[in-house]
JSON list of C-alpha atoms in Angstrom, two decimals:
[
{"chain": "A", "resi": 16, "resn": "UNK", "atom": "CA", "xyz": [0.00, 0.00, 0.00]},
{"chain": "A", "resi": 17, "resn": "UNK", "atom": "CA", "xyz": [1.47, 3.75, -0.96]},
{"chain": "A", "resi": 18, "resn": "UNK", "atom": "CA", "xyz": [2.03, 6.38, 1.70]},
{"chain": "A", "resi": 19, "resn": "UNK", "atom": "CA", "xyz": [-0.88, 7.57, 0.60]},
{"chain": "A", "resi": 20, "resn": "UNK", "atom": "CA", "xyz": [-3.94, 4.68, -0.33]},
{"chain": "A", "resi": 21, "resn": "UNK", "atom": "CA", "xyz": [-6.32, 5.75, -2.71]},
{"chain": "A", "resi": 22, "resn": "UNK", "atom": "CA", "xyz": [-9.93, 4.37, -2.28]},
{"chain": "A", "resi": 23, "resn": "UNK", "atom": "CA", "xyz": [-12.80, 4.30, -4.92]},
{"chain": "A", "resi": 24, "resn": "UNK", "atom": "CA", "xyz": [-16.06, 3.92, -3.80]},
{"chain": "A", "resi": 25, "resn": "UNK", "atom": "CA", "xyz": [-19.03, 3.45, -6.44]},
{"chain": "A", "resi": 26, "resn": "UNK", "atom": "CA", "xyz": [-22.68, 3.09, -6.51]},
{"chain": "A", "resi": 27, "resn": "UNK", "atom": "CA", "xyz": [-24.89, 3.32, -9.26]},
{"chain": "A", "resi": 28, "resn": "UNK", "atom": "CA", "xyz": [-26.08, 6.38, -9.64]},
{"chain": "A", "resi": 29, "resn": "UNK", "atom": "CA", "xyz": [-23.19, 7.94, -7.27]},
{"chain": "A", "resi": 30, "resn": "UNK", "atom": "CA", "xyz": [-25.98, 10.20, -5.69]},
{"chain": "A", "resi": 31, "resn": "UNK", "atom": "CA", "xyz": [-26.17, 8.34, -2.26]},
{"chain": "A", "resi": 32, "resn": "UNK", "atom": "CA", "xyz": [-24.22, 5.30, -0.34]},
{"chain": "A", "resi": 33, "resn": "UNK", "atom": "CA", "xyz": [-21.12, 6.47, -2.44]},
{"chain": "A", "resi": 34, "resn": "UNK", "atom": "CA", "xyz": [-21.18, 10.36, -1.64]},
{"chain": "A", "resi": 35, "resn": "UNK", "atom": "CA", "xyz": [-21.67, 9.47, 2.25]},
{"chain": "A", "resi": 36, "resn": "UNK", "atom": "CA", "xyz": [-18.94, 7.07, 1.93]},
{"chain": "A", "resi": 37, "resn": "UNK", "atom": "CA", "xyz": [-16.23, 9.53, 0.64]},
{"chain": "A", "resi": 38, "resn": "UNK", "atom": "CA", "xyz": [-17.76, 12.30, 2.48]},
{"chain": "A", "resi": 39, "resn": "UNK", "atom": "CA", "xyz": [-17.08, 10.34, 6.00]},
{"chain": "A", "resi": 40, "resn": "UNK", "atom": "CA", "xyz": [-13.56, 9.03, 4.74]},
{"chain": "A", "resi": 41, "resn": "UNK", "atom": "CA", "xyz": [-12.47, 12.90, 3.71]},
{"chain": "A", "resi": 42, "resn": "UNK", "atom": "CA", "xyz": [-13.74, 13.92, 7.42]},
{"chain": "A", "resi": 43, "resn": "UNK", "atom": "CA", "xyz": [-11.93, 11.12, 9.00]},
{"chain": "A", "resi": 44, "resn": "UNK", "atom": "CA", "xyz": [-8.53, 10.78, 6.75]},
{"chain": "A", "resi": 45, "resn": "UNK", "atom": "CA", "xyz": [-8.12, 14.32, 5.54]},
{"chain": "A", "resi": 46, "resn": "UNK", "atom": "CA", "xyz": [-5.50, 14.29, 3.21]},
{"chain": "A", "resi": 47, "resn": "UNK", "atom": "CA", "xyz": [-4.11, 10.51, 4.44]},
{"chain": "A", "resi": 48, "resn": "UNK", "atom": "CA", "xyz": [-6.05, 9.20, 1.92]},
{"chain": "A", "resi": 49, "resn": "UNK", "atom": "CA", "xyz": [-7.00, 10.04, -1.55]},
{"chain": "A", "resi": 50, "resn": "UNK", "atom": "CA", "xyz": [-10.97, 9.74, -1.85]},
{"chain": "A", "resi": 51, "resn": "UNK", "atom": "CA", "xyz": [-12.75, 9.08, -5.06]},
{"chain": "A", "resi": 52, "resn": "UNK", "atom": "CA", "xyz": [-16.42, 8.26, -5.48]},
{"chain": "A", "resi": 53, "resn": "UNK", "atom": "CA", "xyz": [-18.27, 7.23, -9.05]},
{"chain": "A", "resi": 54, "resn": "UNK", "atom": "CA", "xyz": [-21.56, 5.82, -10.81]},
{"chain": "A", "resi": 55, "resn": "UNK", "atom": "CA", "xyz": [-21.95, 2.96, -13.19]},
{"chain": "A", "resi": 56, "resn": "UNK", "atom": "CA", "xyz": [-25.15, 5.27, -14.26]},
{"chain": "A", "resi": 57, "resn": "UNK", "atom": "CA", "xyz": [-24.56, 8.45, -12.81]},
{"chain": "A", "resi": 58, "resn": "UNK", "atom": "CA", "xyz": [-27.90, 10.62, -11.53]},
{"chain": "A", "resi": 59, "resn": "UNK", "atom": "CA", "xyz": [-28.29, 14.25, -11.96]},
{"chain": "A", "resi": 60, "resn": "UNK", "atom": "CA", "xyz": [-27.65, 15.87, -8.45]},
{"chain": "A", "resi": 61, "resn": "UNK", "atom": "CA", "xyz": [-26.90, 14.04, -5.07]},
{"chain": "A", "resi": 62, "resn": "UNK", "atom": "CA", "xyz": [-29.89, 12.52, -3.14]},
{"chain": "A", "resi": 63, "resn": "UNK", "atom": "CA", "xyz": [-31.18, 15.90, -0.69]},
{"chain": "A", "resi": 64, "resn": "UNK", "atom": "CA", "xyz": [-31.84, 12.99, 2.16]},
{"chain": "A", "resi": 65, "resn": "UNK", "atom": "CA", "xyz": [-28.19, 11.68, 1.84]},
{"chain": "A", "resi": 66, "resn": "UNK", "atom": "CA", "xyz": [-26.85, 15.72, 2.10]},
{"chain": "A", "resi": 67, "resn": "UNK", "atom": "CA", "xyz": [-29.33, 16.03, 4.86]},
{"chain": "A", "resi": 68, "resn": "UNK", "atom": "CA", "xyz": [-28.27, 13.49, 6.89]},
{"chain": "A", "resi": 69, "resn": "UNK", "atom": "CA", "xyz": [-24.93, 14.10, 6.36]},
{"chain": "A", "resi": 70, "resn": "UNK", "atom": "CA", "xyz": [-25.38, 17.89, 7.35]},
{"chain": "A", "resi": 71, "resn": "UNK", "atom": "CA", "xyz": [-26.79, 16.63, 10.73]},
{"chain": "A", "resi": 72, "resn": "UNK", "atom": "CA", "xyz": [-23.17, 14.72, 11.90]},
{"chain": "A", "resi": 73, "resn": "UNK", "atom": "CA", "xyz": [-21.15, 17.96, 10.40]},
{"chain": "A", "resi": 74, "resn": "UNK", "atom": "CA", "xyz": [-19.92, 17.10, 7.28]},
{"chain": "A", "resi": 75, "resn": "UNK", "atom": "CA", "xyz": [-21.50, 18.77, 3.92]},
{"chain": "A", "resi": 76, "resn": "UNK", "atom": "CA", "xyz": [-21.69, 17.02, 0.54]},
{"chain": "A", "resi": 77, "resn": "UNK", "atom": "CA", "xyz": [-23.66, 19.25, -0.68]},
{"chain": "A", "resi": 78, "resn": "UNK", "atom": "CA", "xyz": [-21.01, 20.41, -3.31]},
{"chain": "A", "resi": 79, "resn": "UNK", "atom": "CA", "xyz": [-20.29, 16.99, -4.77]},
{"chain": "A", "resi": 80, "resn": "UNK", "atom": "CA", "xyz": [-21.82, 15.52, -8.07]},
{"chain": "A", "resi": 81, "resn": "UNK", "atom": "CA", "xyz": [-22.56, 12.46, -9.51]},
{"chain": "A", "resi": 82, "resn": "UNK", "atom": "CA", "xyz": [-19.52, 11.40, -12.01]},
{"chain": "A", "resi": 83, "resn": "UNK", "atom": "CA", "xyz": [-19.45, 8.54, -14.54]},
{"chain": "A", "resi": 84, "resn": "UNK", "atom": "CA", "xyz": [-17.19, 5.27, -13.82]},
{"chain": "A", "resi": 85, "resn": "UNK", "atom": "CA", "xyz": [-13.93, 5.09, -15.57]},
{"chain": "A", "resi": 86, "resn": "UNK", "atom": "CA", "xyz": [-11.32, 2.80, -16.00]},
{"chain": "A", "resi": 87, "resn": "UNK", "atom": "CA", "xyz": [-9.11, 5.79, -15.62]},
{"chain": "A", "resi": 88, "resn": "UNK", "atom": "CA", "xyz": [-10.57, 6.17, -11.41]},
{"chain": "A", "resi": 89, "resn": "UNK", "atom": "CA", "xyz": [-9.89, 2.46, -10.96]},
{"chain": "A", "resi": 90, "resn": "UNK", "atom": "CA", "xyz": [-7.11, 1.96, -12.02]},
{"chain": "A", "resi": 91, "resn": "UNK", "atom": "CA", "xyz": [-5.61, 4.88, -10.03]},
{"chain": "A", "resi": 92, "resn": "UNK", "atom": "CA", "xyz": [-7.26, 3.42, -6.99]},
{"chain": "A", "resi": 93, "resn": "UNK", "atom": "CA", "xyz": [-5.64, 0.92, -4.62]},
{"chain": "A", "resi": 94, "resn": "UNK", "atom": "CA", "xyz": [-8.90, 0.14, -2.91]},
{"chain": "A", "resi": 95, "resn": "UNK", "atom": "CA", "xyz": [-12.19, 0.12, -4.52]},
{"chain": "A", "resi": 96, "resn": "UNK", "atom": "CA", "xyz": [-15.28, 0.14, -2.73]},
{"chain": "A", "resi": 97, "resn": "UNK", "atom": "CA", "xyz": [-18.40, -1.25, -4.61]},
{"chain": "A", "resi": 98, "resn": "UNK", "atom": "CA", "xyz": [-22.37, -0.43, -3.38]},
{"chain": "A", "resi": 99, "resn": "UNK", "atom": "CA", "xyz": [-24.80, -2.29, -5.46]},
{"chain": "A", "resi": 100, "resn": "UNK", "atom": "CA", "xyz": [-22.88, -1.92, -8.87]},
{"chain": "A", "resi": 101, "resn": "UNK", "atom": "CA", "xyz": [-23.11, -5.11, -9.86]},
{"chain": "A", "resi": 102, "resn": "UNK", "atom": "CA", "xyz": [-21.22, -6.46, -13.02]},
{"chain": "A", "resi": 103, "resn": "UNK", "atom": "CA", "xyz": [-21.08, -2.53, -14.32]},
{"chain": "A", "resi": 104, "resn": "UNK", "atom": "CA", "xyz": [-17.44, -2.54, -12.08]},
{"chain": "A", "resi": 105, "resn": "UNK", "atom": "CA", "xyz": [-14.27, -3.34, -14.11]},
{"chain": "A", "resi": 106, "resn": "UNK", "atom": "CA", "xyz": [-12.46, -5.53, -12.08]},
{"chain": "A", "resi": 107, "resn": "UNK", "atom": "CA", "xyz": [-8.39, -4.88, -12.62]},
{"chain": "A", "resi": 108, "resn": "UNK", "atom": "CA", "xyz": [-5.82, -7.61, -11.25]},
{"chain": "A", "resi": 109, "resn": "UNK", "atom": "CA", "xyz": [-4.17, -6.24, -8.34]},
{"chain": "A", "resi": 110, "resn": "UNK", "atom": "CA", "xyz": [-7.08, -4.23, -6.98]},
{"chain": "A", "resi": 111, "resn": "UNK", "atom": "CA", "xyz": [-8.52, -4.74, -3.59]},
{"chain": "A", "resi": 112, "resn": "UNK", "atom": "CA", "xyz": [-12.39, -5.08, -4.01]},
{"chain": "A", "resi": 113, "resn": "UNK", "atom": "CA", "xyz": [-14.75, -4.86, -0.99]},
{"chain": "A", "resi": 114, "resn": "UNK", "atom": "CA", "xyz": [-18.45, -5.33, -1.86]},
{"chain": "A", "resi": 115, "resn": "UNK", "atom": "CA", "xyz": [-20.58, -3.79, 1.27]},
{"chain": "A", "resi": 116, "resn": "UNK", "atom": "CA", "xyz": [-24.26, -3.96, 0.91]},
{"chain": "A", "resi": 117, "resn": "UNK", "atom": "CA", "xyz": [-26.23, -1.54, 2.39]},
{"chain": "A", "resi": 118, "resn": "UNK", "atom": "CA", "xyz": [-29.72, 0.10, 1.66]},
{"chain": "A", "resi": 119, "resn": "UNK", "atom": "CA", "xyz": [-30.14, 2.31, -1.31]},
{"chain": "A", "resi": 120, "resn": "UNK", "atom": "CA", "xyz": [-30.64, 5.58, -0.10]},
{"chain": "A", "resi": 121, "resn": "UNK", "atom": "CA", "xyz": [-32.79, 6.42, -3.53]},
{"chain": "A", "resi": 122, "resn": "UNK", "atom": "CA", "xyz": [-36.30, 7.82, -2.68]},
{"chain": "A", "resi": 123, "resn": "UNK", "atom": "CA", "xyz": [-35.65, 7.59, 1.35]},
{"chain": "A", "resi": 124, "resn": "UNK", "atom": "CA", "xyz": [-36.56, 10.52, 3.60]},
{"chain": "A", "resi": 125, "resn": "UNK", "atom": "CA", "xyz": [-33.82, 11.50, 5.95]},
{"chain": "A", "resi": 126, "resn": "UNK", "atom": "CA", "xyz": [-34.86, 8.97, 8.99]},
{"chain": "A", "resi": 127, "resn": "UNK", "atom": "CA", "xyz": [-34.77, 6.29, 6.74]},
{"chain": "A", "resi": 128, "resn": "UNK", "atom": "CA", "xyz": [-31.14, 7.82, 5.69]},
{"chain": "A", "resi": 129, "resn": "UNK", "atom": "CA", "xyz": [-29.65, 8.21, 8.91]},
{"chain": "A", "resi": 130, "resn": "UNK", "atom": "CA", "xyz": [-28.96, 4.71, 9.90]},
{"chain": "A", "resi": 131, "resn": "UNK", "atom": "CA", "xyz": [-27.47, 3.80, 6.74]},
{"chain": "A", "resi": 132, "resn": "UNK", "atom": "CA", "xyz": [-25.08, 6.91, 6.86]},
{"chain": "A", "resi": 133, "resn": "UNK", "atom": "CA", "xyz": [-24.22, 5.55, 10.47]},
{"chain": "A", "resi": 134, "resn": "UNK", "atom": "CA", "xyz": [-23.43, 1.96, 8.50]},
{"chain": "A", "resi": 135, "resn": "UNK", "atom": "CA", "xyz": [-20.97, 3.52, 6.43]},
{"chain": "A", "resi": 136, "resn": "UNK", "atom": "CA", "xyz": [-19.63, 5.67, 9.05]},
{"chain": "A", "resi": 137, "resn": "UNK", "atom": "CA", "xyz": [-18.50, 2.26, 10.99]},
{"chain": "A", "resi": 138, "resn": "UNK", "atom": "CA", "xyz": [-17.38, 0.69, 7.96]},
{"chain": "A", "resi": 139, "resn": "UNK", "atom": "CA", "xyz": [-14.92, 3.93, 7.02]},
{"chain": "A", "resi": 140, "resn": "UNK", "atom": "CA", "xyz": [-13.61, 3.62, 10.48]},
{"chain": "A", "resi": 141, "resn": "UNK", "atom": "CA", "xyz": [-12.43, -0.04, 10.19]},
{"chain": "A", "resi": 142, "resn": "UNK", "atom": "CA", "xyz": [-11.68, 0.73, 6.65]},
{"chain": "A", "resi": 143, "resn": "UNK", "atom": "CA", "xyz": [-9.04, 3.26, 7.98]},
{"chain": "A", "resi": 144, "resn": "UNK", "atom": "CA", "xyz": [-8.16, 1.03, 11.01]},
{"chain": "A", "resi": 145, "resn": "UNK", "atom": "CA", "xyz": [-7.36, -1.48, 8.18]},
{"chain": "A", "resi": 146, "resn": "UNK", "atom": "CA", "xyz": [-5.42, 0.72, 6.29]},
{"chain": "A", "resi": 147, "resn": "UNK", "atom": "CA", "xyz": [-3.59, 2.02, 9.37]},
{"chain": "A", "resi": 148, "resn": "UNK", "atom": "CA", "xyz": [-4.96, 5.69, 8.76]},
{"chain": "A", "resi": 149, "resn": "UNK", "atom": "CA", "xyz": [-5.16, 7.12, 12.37]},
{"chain": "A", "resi": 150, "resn": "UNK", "atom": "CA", "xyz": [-8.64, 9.18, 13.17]},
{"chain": "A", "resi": 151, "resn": "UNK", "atom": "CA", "xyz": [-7.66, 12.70, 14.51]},
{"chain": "A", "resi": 152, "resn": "UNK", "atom": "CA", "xyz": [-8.93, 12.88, 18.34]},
{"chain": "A", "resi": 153, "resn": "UNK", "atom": "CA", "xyz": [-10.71, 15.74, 17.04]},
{"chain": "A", "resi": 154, "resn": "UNK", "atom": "CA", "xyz": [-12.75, 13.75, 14.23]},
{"chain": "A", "resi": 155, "resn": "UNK", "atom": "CA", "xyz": [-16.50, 13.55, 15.73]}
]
């Protein structure tokens, strides 16, 4: 693993699980680790229930937007992180794949939200324990 791990995490439409995901591990990691996040089938604008519970723990994803897949993101990636996908992920020898299913955010009010966001917080945080990122005392 490089000084600096790279993870990719990707969901189809990159509009929910995927933007928490790289939201928590840029509040977490800071600049330990290089975050990327991507859709097989990118949607228009990020789910407003996934910013909104997001905006409740302190972190704001409100600026991010769904991006398209490339070969390009995983094969600069030394981790990548796959949420529902399904065969639309290029698999590249040498990768490290993790396949974590949780809920699809899509058409969810925020309570319904909330406890997957707290899923994928405790997944980042043995994600980083695994890729022995430390969590700043500070980081909520």
């Amino acid at each position: 693993m490089p000084d600096t791990p790279s993870v990719l995490f990707v969901c189809v439409h990159n509009a929910g699980r995927s933007q928490m995901a790289a939201g928590w591990l840029r509040h977490l990691a800071g600049d330990a680790v290089e975050v990327r996040s991507a859709g097989s089938a990118p949607g228009h604008a990020v789910n407003p229930a996934a910013v909104a519970a997001m905006a409740e723990v302190g972190i704001d994803i409100s600026d991010q937007r769904p991006t398209v897949l490339t070969t390009d993101a995983v094969q600069a990636s030394d981790v990548v992180i796959t949420m529902g996908c399904g065969d639309a992920c290029p698999v590249f020898p040498g990768k490290r794949y993790l396949d974590w299913a949780l809920d699809d955010p899509a058409g969810q009010g925020v309570e319904s939200v909330r406890p997957i966001r707290d899923e994928i917080e405790a997944r980042i945080r043995g994600l980083l324990a695994e890729l022995g990122v430390t969590v700043p005392a500070s980081a909520p």
